[in-house]
Amino acid sequence: MFFITISFSQNRTLLEYFSVLVLTHDLHGYYIHGRSVHGRADTGMAEMNEFLQKERDDLCGYRGLEPTSHLQTFTISLPKSFRSRYDEIISKTYNTNTHVRMSGFDQTTARMAITARVNDEMNTFLREFIEHSIPEVDYVIRNRSFIEALLNIELTDTIQTGNFLRDFSEIGFSSCFLYGREWAHLSFEATLFVVAYLLLNSLTYAAAIVFCVSKIISSITSVLCTNHLVRSSLVDHRFLI
């Protein structure tokens, strides 16, 4: 799963775009459109209150990706040309020998500089893609057909042109979160507890095994997810909380 932040700043302090593109597969994922209708996203509480009042009074544009819609969430299927361009940009972080000739803080600084340049290039590519500025990498916005919604599949060919399917539930992207899967985790731990108890005939040992296994899985997941997030989002690990 890849997390990419699309941001555009007119200067060092103002953000106009802050959107999220989530890929759960090579060419499938979710998009959350985060364009500010007020020209910037960095603001104080008083000004934010004024902005919200303008939206209530319908004195500004719409938040949505489409000019006449407030909808900001989409399920996406991307064309192959998108993935090719994406992989080409990502590969630039690995196809450099700068870090080989340096060590210590110099290596970290050089690697961060390369990552920052690639991050800027990726953000530019994604912004231009969303704004339909790249003819060979384009998409259309549409609703799911009845059959697609019923079977939860997509029936159109997206090899050349991608699809942005409107997500009126506005929570479709939550399917890629670990949150909300507590029942699956509980079922695993309960099954492990029962198996351990049947093998050892001890409630104490069974509980201890479940606790240790859960801690090990949590630690491994944390490390793997953090490393993957650093590689895929082009964000230095020092900026992760």
Coordinates of N, CA, C and O in Angstrom, one line a residue, residues 19-22 29-35 63-66 69-76 130 139-144 163-174 177:
S19 N -3.9 16.4 -0.9 CA -4.7 15.3 -1.2 C -3.9 14.0 -1.0 O -2.7 14.0 -0.8
V20 N -4.7 12.9 -0.9 CA -4.1 11.6 -0.6 C -4.4 10.6 -1.7 O -5.6 10.5 -2.0
L21 N -3.4 9.9 -2.2 CA -3.6 8.8 -3.2 C -3.1 7.5 -2.5 O -2.0 7.5 -2.1
V22 N -4.0 6.6 -2.3 CA -3.7 5.3 -1.7 C -3.8 4.2 -2.7 O -4.9 4.0 -3.3
G29 N -6.8 1.6 -6.1 CA -6.7 2.2 -4.8 C -7.8 3.2 -4.6 O -8.9 3.1 -5.1
Y30 N -7.5 4.3 -3.8 CA -8.4 5.3 -3.4 C -7.8 6.7 -3.5 O -6.6 6.8 -3.3
Y31 N -8.7 7.6 -3.8 CA -8.2 9.0 -3.9 C -9.1 9.9 -3.0 O -10.3 9.8 -3.1
I32 N -8.5 10.8 -2.2 CA -9.2 11.7 -1.4 C -8.7 13.1 -1.8 O -7.5 13.5 -1.7
H33 N -9.6 13.9 -2.4 CA -9.3 15.2 -3.0 C -9.3 16.2 -1.9 O -10.3 16.4 -1.1
G34 N -8.2 17.0 -1.7 CA -8.0 17.9 -0.6 C -7.7 19.3 -1.1 O -7.0 20.0 -0.4
R35 N -8.3 19.8 -2.2 CA -8.0 21.1 -2.6 C -8.8 22.1 -1.8 O -10.0 22.0 -1.6
R63 N -15.7 21.9 -2.9 CA -14.5 21.2 -2.4 C -14.2 20.0 -3.3 O -13.0 19.5 -3.3
G64 N -15.1 19.5 -4.1 CA -14.9 18.3 -4.8 C -14.0 18.3 -6.0 O -13.6 19.4 -6.4
L65 N -13.6 17.2 -6.5 CA -12.7 17.1 -7.6 C -13.4 17.6 -8.9 O -12.8 18.3 -9.7
E66 N -14.7 17.4 -8.9 CA -15.5 18.0 -10.1 C -16.0 19.4 -9.7 O -16.3 19.7 -8.5
S69 N -19.4 19.7 -7.7 CA -19.7 18.6 -6.7 C -18.8 18.8 -5.4 O -17.7 19.3 -5.5
H70 N -19.4 18.4 -4.3 CA -18.6 18.4 -3.0 C -17.9 17.1 -2.8 O -17.2 17.0 -1.8
L71 N -18.1 16.1 -3.6 CA -17.6 14.8 -3.4 C -16.1 14.8 -3.5 O -15.5 15.2 -4.5
Q72 N -15.4 14.2 -2.5 CA -14.0 14.3 -2.4 C -13.3 12.9 -2.4 O -12.1 12.7 -2.4
T73 N -14.1 11.8 -2.4 CA -13.6 10.5 -2.2 C -13.9 9.6 -3.5 O -15.1 9.7 -3.9
F74 N -12.9 8.9 -3.9 CA -13.1 8.1 -5.1 C -12.4 6.7 -5.0 O -11.3 6.7 -4.3
T75 N -12.9 5.7 -5.6 CA -12.2 4.5 -5.8 C -11.6 4.5 -7.2 O -12.3 4.8 -8.2
I76 N -10.3 4.2 -7.3 CA -9.6 4.5 -8.6 C -9.0 3.2 -9.2 O -8.6 2.3 -8.4
I130 N -3.9 14.6 -11.8 CA -5.2 14.9 -11.3 C -5.9 16.0 -12.1 O -7.1 16.0 -12.3
Y139 N -7.7 10.0 -17.0 CA -8.8 9.2 -16.3 C -10.1 9.9 -16.6 O -10.2 11.0 -17.0
V140 N -11.2 9.1 -16.3 CA -12.6 9.6 -16.4 C -13.2 9.4 -15.0 O -12.9 8.5 -14.3
I141 N -14.2 10.3 -14.7 CA -14.9 10.2 -13.4 C -16.3 9.7 -13.8 O -17.0 10.2 -14.7
R142 N -16.8 8.6 -13.1 CA -18.1 8.1 -13.4 C -18.6 7.4 -12.1 O -17.9 7.2 -11.1
N143 N -19.9 7.0 -12.2 CA -20.5 6.2 -11.1 C -20.4 4.8 -11.5 O -20.2 4.3 -12.6
R144 N -20.5 3.9 -10.4 CA -20.5 2.5 -10.6 C -21.9 2.1 -11.3 O -22.9 2.7 -11.0
N163 N -10.1 5.0 -14.3 CA -11.4 5.3 -13.8 C -11.4 5.8 -12.4 O -10.7 5.3 -11.5
F164 N -12.1 6.9 -12.2 CA -12.3 7.4 -10.8 C -13.8 7.2 -10.5 O -14.6 7.9 -11.0
L165 N -14.1 6.2 -9.7 CA -15.5 5.9 -9.4 C -15.9 6.6 -8.1 O -15.2 6.6 -7.1
R166 N -17.0 7.4 -8.3 CA -17.5 8.2 -7.1 C -17.8 7.3 -5.9 O -18.6 6.4 -6.1
D167 N -17.3 7.7 -4.8 CA -17.6 6.9 -3.6 C -18.5 7.8 -2.7 O -18.0 8.6 -1.9
F168 N -19.8 7.6 -2.8 CA -20.7 8.4 -2.1 C -20.8 8.1 -0.6 O -21.2 8.9 0.2
S169 N -20.3 6.9 -0.2 CA -20.2 6.6 1.2 C -19.1 7.4 1.9 O -19.2 7.6 3.1
E170 N -18.1 7.8 1.2 CA -17.0 8.6 1.7 C -16.2 7.9 2.7 O -15.4 8.5 3.4
I171 N -16.3 6.6 2.8 CA -15.5 5.8 3.7 C -14.9 4.5 3.0 O -14.4 3.7 3.7
G172 N -15.0 4.5 1.7 CA -14.4 3.3 1.0 C -13.0 3.1 1.3 O -12.5 2.0 1.4
F173 N -12.2 4.2 1.4 CA -10.8 4.1 1.6 C -10.4 3.4 3.0 O -9.3 3.0 3.1
S174 N -11.4 3.4 3.9 CA -11.1 2.8 5.2 C -10.9 1.3 5.1 O -10.4 0.7 6.1
F177 N -7.3 0.1 6.0 CA -6.8 0.4 7.3 C -6.8 -0.9 8.1 O -7.6 -1.8 7.9

